[in-house]
Amino acid sequence: ALLMGYLEAAESSSNWAPHGDFFGCLISRLKNSRVGPESASEHLQGLRRYDAGLCAATASIYGRYQRYLREKNVLDFDDLLVCCLDMVTGCPAILEHVRRRFHFVLVDEWQDTSNLQFDLIVALCLLHRNLTCVGDPLQSIYGWRNANVRNIAKLSQAFPDIAHLELSLNFRSTRQICSFARSVMQDS
């Protein structure tokens, strides 16, 4: 919403303004990959998915957007994650304080966590190791918002002694609904 507001206000005369959702996704992916505006064009070109003009435009909009956020003294969702992670990894006293405050962490919908969220949760839980995650890889629906279903497997790498419990019964849907869903998935 912040980016769309910025594009409508500041970039309205630009040819890129109508494509705010596209730029929003690219900028969000860049932030989640810890890539700043100054290296965004080079990073995007390295992916070999976008032409040089689009890469340059994205980097330019990203830089102006970050300046706009600083001027307004606000953070978007991705910046909140980046700042939190930077704060706990860059300041051992803050990390220790948060770890002492939260001895137990529960994350629902683990399949929809981003790499930034994964790194933040690991940083917070690595010491006390009291982490419970609930997730279903077949229900991952937020890839467009940087969710990484592979975080389910990465959890076992970060916490090798983790207990893995699989709930094989579905208590929310009737047998008829589950059978129909399986048939739809098999046909696709």
Short mmCIF file of N, CA and C in Angstrom, two decimals, residues 20-167:
data_model
loop_
_atom_site.label_atom_id
_atom_site.label_comp_id
_atom_site.label_asym_id
_atom_site.label_seq_id
_atom_site.Cartn_x
_atom_site.Cartn_y
_atom_site.Cartn_z
N GLY A 20 2.64 -0.58 -10.68
CA GLY A 20 3.07 -0.55 -9.28
C GLY A 20 3.11 -1.91 -8.62
N ASP A 21 2.12 -2.76 -8.91
CA ASP A 21 2.12 -4.10 -8.30
C ASP A 21 3.35 -4.89 -8.71
N PHE A 22 3.71 -4.78 -9.97
CA PHE A 22 4.89 -5.49 -10.46
C PHE A 22 6.15 -4.99 -9.77
N PHE A 23 6.30 -3.66 -9.71
CA PHE A 23 7.48 -3.10 -9.05
C PHE A 23 7.45 -3.42 -7.55
N GLY A 24 6.27 -3.43 -6.97
CA GLY A 24 6.16 -3.78 -5.55
C GLY A 24 6.68 -5.17 -5.28
N CYS A 25 6.32 -6.12 -6.15
CA CYS A 25 6.81 -7.50 -5.98
C CYS A 25 8.32 -7.57 -6.15
N LEU A 26 8.84 -6.87 -7.16
CA LEU A 26 10.30 -6.90 -7.37
C LEU A 26 11.04 -6.26 -6.20
N ILE A 27 10.56 -5.12 -5.74
CA ILE A 27 11.23 -4.45 -4.62
C ILE A 27 11.14 -5.29 -3.36
N SER A 28 10.01 -5.91 -3.13
CA SER A 28 9.87 -6.79 -1.97
C SER A 28 10.84 -7.96 -2.05
N ARG A 29 10.97 -8.56 -3.22
CA ARG A 29 11.93 -9.66 -3.39
C ARG A 29 13.36 -9.19 -3.16
N LEU A 30 13.66 -8.00 -3.63
CA LEU A 30 15.00 -7.46 -3.41
C LEU A 30 15.26 -7.27 -1.92
N LYS A 31 14.30 -6.70 -1.21
CA LYS A 31 14.48 -6.49 0.22
C LYS A 31 14.63 -7.82 0.95
N ASN A 32 13.83 -8.81 0.56
CA ASN A 32 13.92 -10.11 1.20
C ASN A 32 15.20 -10.84 0.86
N SER A 33 15.86 -10.44 -0.21
CA SER A 33 17.17 -11.00 -0.57
C SER A 33 18.29 -10.14 0.00
N ARG A 34 17.93 -9.13 0.78
CA ARG A 34 18.89 -8.21 1.40
C ARG A 34 19.69 -7.44 0.36
N VAL A 35 19.03 -7.07 -0.73
CA VAL A 35 19.66 -6.29 -1.80
C VAL A 35 19.10 -4.87 -1.73
N GLY A 36 19.97 -3.89 -1.59
CA GLY A 36 19.56 -2.50 -1.52
C GLY A 36 19.41 -1.88 -2.90
N PRO A 37 18.89 -0.65 -2.94
CA PRO A 37 18.66 0.02 -4.23
C PRO A 37 19.94 0.18 -5.06
N GLU A 38 21.07 0.40 -4.38
CA GLU A 38 22.31 0.65 -5.10
C GLU A 38 22.81 -0.55 -5.90
N SER A 39 22.44 -1.75 -5.51
CA SER A 39 22.87 -2.94 -6.27
C SER A 39 21.69 -3.71 -6.88
N ALA A 40 20.51 -3.10 -6.86
CA ALA A 40 19.31 -3.78 -7.34
C ALA A 40 19.38 -4.09 -8.84
N SER A 41 19.81 -3.13 -9.64
CA SER A 41 19.85 -3.34 -11.09
C SER A 41 20.78 -4.49 -11.44
N GLU A 42 21.95 -4.48 -10.86
CA GLU A 42 22.93 -5.55 -11.13
C GLU A 42 22.39 -6.91 -10.67
N HIS A 43 21.76 -6.93 -9.50
CA HIS A 43 21.20 -8.18 -8.98
C HIS A 43 20.12 -8.72 -9.92
N LEU A 44 19.20 -7.85 -10.34
CA LEU A 44 18.12 -8.28 -11.22
C LEU A 44 18.66 -8.75 -12.57
N GLN A 45 19.66 -8.06 -13.11
CA GLN A 45 20.25 -8.49 -14.38
C GLN A 45 20.90 -9.87 -14.23
N GLY A 46 21.46 -10.13 -13.06
CA GLY A 46 22.08 -11.43 -12.81
C GLY A 46 21.08 -12.57 -12.82
N LEU A 47 19.83 -12.27 -12.57
CA LEU A 47 18.79 -13.31 -12.61
C LEU A 47 18.44 -13.71 -14.04
N ARG A 48 18.80 -12.86 -15.00
CA ARG A 48 18.58 -13.09 -16.43
C ARG A 48 17.09 -13.29 -16.77
N ARG A 49 16.22 -12.60 -16.05
CA ARG A 49 14.79 -12.67 -16.34
C ARG A 49 14.25 -11.36 -16.90
N TYR A 50 14.99 -10.28 -16.67
CA TYR A 50 14.48 -8.95 -16.99
C TYR A 50 15.48 -8.21 -17.87
N ASP A 51 14.97 -7.34 -18.76
CA ASP A 51 15.89 -6.58 -19.60
C ASP A 51 16.52 -5.45 -18.79
N ALA A 52 17.61 -4.91 -19.32
CA ALA A 52 18.40 -3.91 -18.60
C ALA A 52 17.58 -2.67 -18.26
N GLY A 53 16.68 -2.25 -19.17
CA GLY A 53 15.86 -1.07 -18.90
C GLY A 53 14.94 -1.25 -17.71
N LEU A 54 14.33 -2.41 -17.62
CA LEU A 54 13.46 -2.70 -16.48
C LEU A 54 14.25 -2.79 -15.19
N CYS A 55 15.43 -3.39 -15.24
CA CYS A 55 16.29 -3.49 -14.06
C CYS A 55 16.68 -2.11 -13.57
N ALA A 56 17.07 -1.23 -14.48
CA ALA A 56 17.46 0.14 -14.12
C ALA A 56 16.27 0.91 -13.55
N ALA A 57 15.10 0.76 -14.18
CA ALA A 57 13.90 1.45 -13.70
C ALA A 57 13.53 0.97 -12.30
N THR A 58 13.62 -0.33 -12.06
CA THR A 58 13.30 -0.88 -10.74
C THR A 58 14.24 -0.32 -9.69
N ALA A 59 15.53 -0.31 -9.99
CA ALA A 59 16.52 0.22 -9.04
C ALA A 59 16.26 1.69 -8.75
N SER A 60 15.92 2.45 -9.77
CA SER A 60 15.65 3.87 -9.60
C SER A 60 14.41 4.10 -8.73
N ILE A 61 13.33 3.40 -9.05
CA ILE A 61 12.10 3.53 -8.26
C ILE A 61 12.35 3.07 -6.83
N TYR A 62 13.07 1.97 -6.66
CA TYR A 62 13.39 1.44 -5.33
C TYR A 62 14.14 2.49 -4.52
N GLY A 63 15.14 3.11 -5.10
CA GLY A 63 15.92 4.13 -4.39
C GLY A 63 15.06 5.32 -3.99
N ARG A 64 14.24 5.81 -4.91
CA ARG A 64 13.37 6.95 -4.60
C ARG A 64 12.32 6.56 -3.56
N TYR A 65 11.82 5.34 -3.64
CA TYR A 65 10.85 4.85 -2.67
C TYR A 65 11.46 4.79 -1.26
N GLN A 66 12.68 4.32 -1.16
CA GLN A 66 13.34 4.25 0.16
C GLN A 66 13.56 5.65 0.72
N ARG A 67 13.93 6.61 -0.12
CA ARG A 67 14.09 8.00 0.34
C ARG A 67 12.74 8.55 0.82
N TYR A 68 11.68 8.24 0.08
CA TYR A 68 10.33 8.66 0.45
C TYR A 68 9.96 8.09 1.83
N LEU A 69 10.25 6.81 2.06
CA LEU A 69 9.94 6.20 3.36
C LEU A 69 10.70 6.89 4.48
N ARG A 70 11.99 7.18 4.25
CA ARG A 70 12.80 7.85 5.27
C ARG A 70 12.23 9.25 5.56
N GLU A 71 11.86 9.99 4.51
CA GLU A 71 11.30 11.34 4.69
C GLU A 71 10.02 11.29 5.50
N LYS A 72 9.20 10.27 5.28
CA LYS A 72 7.92 10.13 6.00
C LYS A 72 8.10 9.45 7.36
N ASN A 73 9.32 8.95 7.61
CA ASN A 73 9.63 8.27 8.87
C ASN A 73 8.74 7.04 9.07
N VAL A 74 8.61 6.23 8.00
CA VAL A 74 7.81 5.01 8.06
C VAL A 74 8.61 3.84 7.51
N LEU A 75 8.15 2.65 7.84
CA LEU A 75 8.73 1.41 7.33
C LEU A 75 7.62 0.60 6.67
N ASP A 76 7.93 -0.04 5.56
CA ASP A 76 6.97 -0.98 5.00
C ASP A 76 7.21 -2.34 5.66
N PHE A 77 6.40 -3.31 5.32
CA PHE A 77 6.47 -4.62 5.98
C PHE A 77 7.85 -5.26 5.83
N ASP A 78 8.41 -5.22 4.63
CA ASP A 78 9.72 -5.82 4.42
C ASP A 78 10.79 -5.11 5.24
N ASP A 79 10.71 -3.79 5.32
CA ASP A 79 11.68 -3.04 6.12
C ASP A 79 11.54 -3.37 7.61
N LEU A 80 10.32 -3.62 8.07
CA LEU A 80 10.15 -4.04 9.47
C LEU A 80 10.93 -5.33 9.75
N LEU A 81 10.83 -6.28 8.83
CA LEU A 81 11.55 -7.54 9.00
C LEU A 81 13.06 -7.32 8.95
N VAL A 82 13.51 -6.55 7.96
CA VAL A 82 14.94 -6.28 7.82
C VAL A 82 15.47 -5.58 9.08
N CYS A 83 14.76 -4.56 9.55
CA CYS A 83 15.21 -3.82 10.73
C CYS A 83 15.24 -4.70 11.97
N CYS A 84 14.23 -5.52 12.15
CA CYS A 84 14.21 -6.44 13.30
C CYS A 84 15.39 -7.40 13.25
N LEU A 85 15.61 -7.99 12.08
CA LEU A 85 16.72 -8.93 11.95
C LEU A 85 18.05 -8.23 12.16
N ASP A 86 18.22 -7.05 11.57
CA ASP A 86 19.47 -6.30 11.76
C ASP A 86 19.67 -5.95 13.23
N MET A 87 18.58 -5.60 13.91
CA MET A 87 18.68 -5.21 15.31
C MET A 87 19.13 -6.38 16.18
N VAL A 88 18.53 -7.54 15.99
CA VAL A 88 18.89 -8.66 16.87
C VAL A 88 20.23 -9.29 16.50
N THR A 89 20.59 -9.25 15.22
CA THR A 89 21.88 -9.82 14.85
C THR A 89 23.02 -8.83 15.03
N GLY A 90 22.70 -7.54 15.01
CA GLY A 90 23.75 -6.53 15.13
C GLY A 90 23.99 -6.05 16.55
N CYS A 91 23.11 -6.39 17.45
CA CYS A 91 23.25 -5.93 18.83
C CYS A 91 22.99 -7.11 19.78
N PRO A 92 24.05 -7.75 20.24
CA PRO A 92 23.88 -8.92 21.11
C PRO A 92 23.03 -8.65 22.35
N ALA A 93 23.08 -7.43 22.90
CA ALA A 93 22.29 -7.12 24.09
C ALA A 93 20.79 -7.17 23.79
N ILE A 94 20.40 -6.68 22.63
CA ILE A 94 18.98 -6.73 22.25
C ILE A 94 18.56 -8.17 22.01
N LEU A 95 19.39 -8.93 21.31
CA LEU A 95 19.07 -10.33 21.06
C LEU A 95 18.90 -11.08 22.38
N GLU A 96 19.81 -10.86 23.31
CA GLU A 96 19.73 -11.53 24.62
C GLU A 96 18.46 -11.13 25.35
N HIS A 97 18.11 -9.84 25.30
CA HIS A 97 16.89 -9.36 25.96
C HIS A 97 15.65 -10.05 25.38
N VAL A 98 15.57 -10.12 24.06
CA VAL A 98 14.40 -10.74 23.42
C VAL A 98 14.37 -12.24 23.74
N ARG A 99 15.52 -12.89 23.70
CA ARG A 99 15.55 -14.32 24.01
C ARG A 99 15.11 -14.59 25.45
N ARG A 100 15.48 -13.71 26.38
CA ARG A 100 15.05 -13.88 27.78
C ARG A 100 13.56 -13.62 27.94
N ARG A 101 13.04 -12.71 27.15
CA ARG A 101 11.63 -12.33 27.26
C ARG A 101 10.71 -13.40 26.67
N PHE A 102 11.14 -14.03 25.57
CA PHE A 102 10.30 -15.01 24.89
C PHE A 102 11.00 -16.37 24.90
N HIS A 103 10.63 -17.20 25.87
CA HIS A 103 11.24 -18.52 25.99
C HIS A 103 10.61 -19.53 25.03
N PHE A 104 9.40 -19.28 24.62
CA PHE A 104 8.68 -20.20 23.75
C PHE A 104 8.13 -19.43 22.55
N VAL A 105 8.32 -19.98 21.37
CA VAL A 105 7.86 -19.32 20.15
C VAL A 105 7.01 -20.33 19.36
N LEU A 106 5.85 -19.88 18.92
CA LEU A 106 4.96 -20.69 18.10
C LEU A 106 4.74 -19.95 16.78
N VAL A 107 4.96 -20.63 15.67
CA VAL A 107 4.73 -20.04 14.36
C VAL A 107 3.71 -20.92 13.63
N ASP A 108 2.59 -20.33 13.30
CA ASP A 108 1.58 -21.04 12.51
C ASP A 108 1.80 -20.70 11.04
N GLU A 109 1.37 -21.57 10.16
CA GLU A 109 1.51 -21.39 8.71
C GLU A 109 2.99 -21.25 8.33
N TRP A 110 3.82 -22.10 8.88
CA TRP A 110 5.27 -22.06 8.64
C TRP A 110 5.61 -22.11 7.15
N GLN A 111 4.81 -22.79 6.37
CA GLN A 111 5.08 -22.91 4.94
C GLN A 111 5.02 -21.55 4.24
N ASP A 112 4.44 -20.57 4.88
CA ASP A 112 4.30 -19.24 4.28
C ASP A 112 5.27 -18.22 4.87
N THR A 113 6.34 -18.70 5.51
CA THR A 113 7.36 -17.77 6.02
C THR A 113 8.35 -17.44 4.91
N SER A 114 8.86 -16.22 4.97
CA SER A 114 9.89 -15.79 4.02
C SER A 114 11.27 -16.13 4.59
N ASN A 115 12.29 -15.96 3.79
CA ASN A 115 13.65 -16.21 4.26
C ASN A 115 14.03 -15.25 5.39
N LEU A 116 13.57 -14.01 5.31
CA LEU A 116 13.84 -13.05 6.39
C LEU A 116 13.16 -13.51 7.68
N GLN A 117 11.93 -13.94 7.59
CA GLN A 117 11.22 -14.42 8.78
C GLN A 117 11.91 -15.66 9.35
N PHE A 118 12.35 -16.54 8.47
CA PHE A 118 13.07 -17.73 8.90
C PHE A 118 14.32 -17.33 9.69
N ASP A 119 15.11 -16.44 9.11
CA ASP A 119 16.35 -16.01 9.77
C ASP A 119 16.08 -15.35 11.11
N LEU A 120 15.03 -14.56 11.19
CA LEU A 120 14.68 -13.88 12.44
C LEU A 120 14.26 -14.91 13.50
N ILE A 121 13.44 -15.85 13.13
CA ILE A 121 12.97 -16.85 14.08
C ILE A 121 14.13 -17.73 14.56
N VAL A 122 15.00 -18.11 13.65
CA VAL A 122 16.17 -18.92 14.04
C VAL A 122 17.04 -18.13 15.02
N ALA A 123 17.27 -16.86 14.73
CA ALA A 123 18.09 -16.03 15.63
C ALA A 123 17.46 -15.97 17.03
N LEU A 124 16.15 -15.85 17.08
CA LEU A 124 15.48 -15.74 18.37
C LEU A 124 15.45 -17.05 19.13
N CYS A 125 15.42 -18.17 18.43
CA CYS A 125 15.19 -19.47 19.09
C CYS A 125 16.43 -20.35 19.19
N LEU A 126 17.52 -19.95 18.62
CA LEU A 126 18.69 -20.82 18.58
C LEU A 126 19.20 -21.17 19.97
N LEU A 127 19.08 -20.28 20.91
CA LEU A 127 19.60 -20.53 22.25
C LEU A 127 18.68 -21.47 23.06
N HIS A 128 17.42 -21.12 23.22
CA HIS A 128 16.53 -21.93 24.07
C HIS A 128 15.88 -23.08 23.33
N ARG A 129 15.79 -23.00 22.01
CA ARG A 129 15.31 -24.08 21.15
C ARG A 129 13.87 -24.52 21.45
N ASN A 130 13.10 -23.63 22.02
CA ASN A 130 11.69 -23.91 22.30
C ASN A 130 10.83 -23.32 21.19
N LEU A 131 10.82 -24.00 20.07
CA LEU A 131 10.13 -23.52 18.88
C LEU A 131 9.14 -24.57 18.41
N THR A 132 7.92 -24.14 18.18
CA THR A 132 6.90 -25.00 17.60
C THR A 132 6.43 -24.36 16.31
N CYS A 133 6.47 -25.12 15.24
CA CYS A 133 6.02 -24.64 13.94
C CYS A 133 4.93 -25.56 13.42
N VAL A 134 3.92 -24.97 12.85
CA VAL A 134 2.83 -25.72 12.25
C VAL A 134 2.78 -25.31 10.78
N GLY A 135 2.82 -26.29 9.90
CA GLY A 135 2.78 -25.95 8.49
C GLY A 135 2.48 -27.16 7.63
N ASP A 136 1.99 -26.89 6.44
CA ASP A 136 1.67 -27.92 5.48
C ASP A 136 2.20 -27.48 4.12
N PRO A 137 3.19 -28.19 3.59
CA PRO A 137 3.77 -27.77 2.32
C PRO A 137 2.76 -27.74 1.16
N LEU A 138 1.69 -28.47 1.29
CA LEU A 138 0.67 -28.48 0.23
C LEU A 138 -0.24 -27.25 0.30
N GLN A 139 -0.10 -26.46 1.36
CA GLN A 139 -0.94 -25.27 1.50
C GLN A 139 -0.16 -23.97 1.35
N SER A 140 1.00 -24.03 0.79
CA SER A 140 1.81 -22.83 0.60
C SER A 140 1.19 -21.99 -0.52
N ILE A 141 0.71 -20.79 -0.16
CA ILE A 141 0.01 -19.97 -1.14
C ILE A 141 0.59 -18.57 -1.27
N TYR A 142 1.64 -18.26 -0.53
CA TYR A 142 2.15 -16.89 -0.54
C TYR A 142 3.52 -16.75 -1.18
N GLY A 143 3.82 -17.57 -2.17
CA GLY A 143 5.08 -17.44 -2.88
C GLY A 143 5.23 -16.06 -3.51
N TRP A 144 4.14 -15.47 -3.94
CA TRP A 144 4.16 -14.13 -4.52
C TRP A 144 4.56 -13.09 -3.49
N ARG A 145 4.48 -13.45 -2.19
CA ARG A 145 4.83 -12.53 -1.10
C ARG A 145 6.09 -13.01 -0.39
N ASN A 146 6.95 -13.69 -1.13
CA ASN A 146 8.26 -14.14 -0.67
C ASN A 146 8.23 -15.34 0.26
N ALA A 147 7.09 -16.00 0.39
CA ALA A 147 7.06 -17.22 1.19
C ALA A 147 7.93 -18.27 0.51
N ASN A 148 8.63 -19.03 1.33
CA ASN A 148 9.52 -20.07 0.82
C ASN A 148 9.16 -21.39 1.49
N VAL A 149 8.45 -22.24 0.77
CA VAL A 149 8.00 -23.51 1.33
C VAL A 149 9.20 -24.37 1.75
N ARG A 150 10.36 -24.12 1.17
CA ARG A 150 11.57 -24.89 1.55
C ARG A 150 12.01 -24.59 2.98
N ASN A 151 11.42 -23.57 3.59
CA ASN A 151 11.74 -23.30 5.00
C ASN A 151 11.35 -24.46 5.90
N ILE A 152 10.41 -25.29 5.45
CA ILE A 152 10.05 -26.48 6.24
C ILE A 152 11.26 -27.40 6.34
N ALA A 153 11.94 -27.67 5.23
CA ALA A 153 13.12 -28.52 5.25
C ALA A 153 14.29 -27.83 5.93
N LYS A 154 14.43 -26.51 5.73
CA LYS A 154 15.53 -25.77 6.35
C LYS A 154 15.45 -25.78 7.86
N LEU A 155 14.25 -25.96 8.38
CA LEU A 155 14.06 -26.00 9.84
C LEU A 155 14.86 -27.14 10.45
N SER A 156 14.86 -28.28 9.79
CA SER A 156 15.63 -29.43 10.29
C SER A 156 17.13 -29.20 10.22
N GLN A 157 17.58 -28.38 9.28
CA GLN A 157 19.00 -28.05 9.20
C GLN A 157 19.40 -27.09 10.32
N ALA A 158 18.55 -26.12 10.61
CA ALA A 158 18.84 -25.15 11.66
C ALA A 158 18.74 -25.77 13.05
N PHE A 159 17.83 -26.72 13.19
CA PHE A 159 17.61 -27.39 14.48
C PHE A 159 17.65 -28.90 14.24
N PRO A 160 18.83 -29.51 14.14
CA PRO A 160 18.93 -30.94 13.80
C PRO A 160 18.21 -31.87 14.78
N ASP A 161 18.04 -31.43 16.01
CA ASP A 161 17.39 -32.28 17.01
C ASP A 161 15.88 -32.05 17.09
N ILE A 162 15.32 -31.37 16.12
CA ILE A 162 13.89 -31.05 16.16
C ILE A 162 13.05 -32.32 16.03
N ALA A 163 11.96 -32.35 16.77
CA ALA A 163 11.01 -33.45 16.65
C ALA A 163 10.00 -33.08 15.56
N HIS A 164 9.76 -34.00 14.66
CA HIS A 164 8.85 -33.76 13.53
C HIS A 164 7.63 -34.65 13.73
N LEU A 165 6.48 -34.04 13.86
CA LEU A 165 5.23 -34.79 14.02
C LEU A 165 4.36 -34.53 12.81
N GLU A 166 3.90 -35.59 12.19
CA GLU A 166 3.03 -35.44 11.03
C GLU A 166 1.62 -35.80 11.44
N LEU A 167 0.72 -34.86 11.20
CA LEU A 167 -0.68 -35.10 11.48
C LEU A 167 -1.32 -35.56 10.17
#
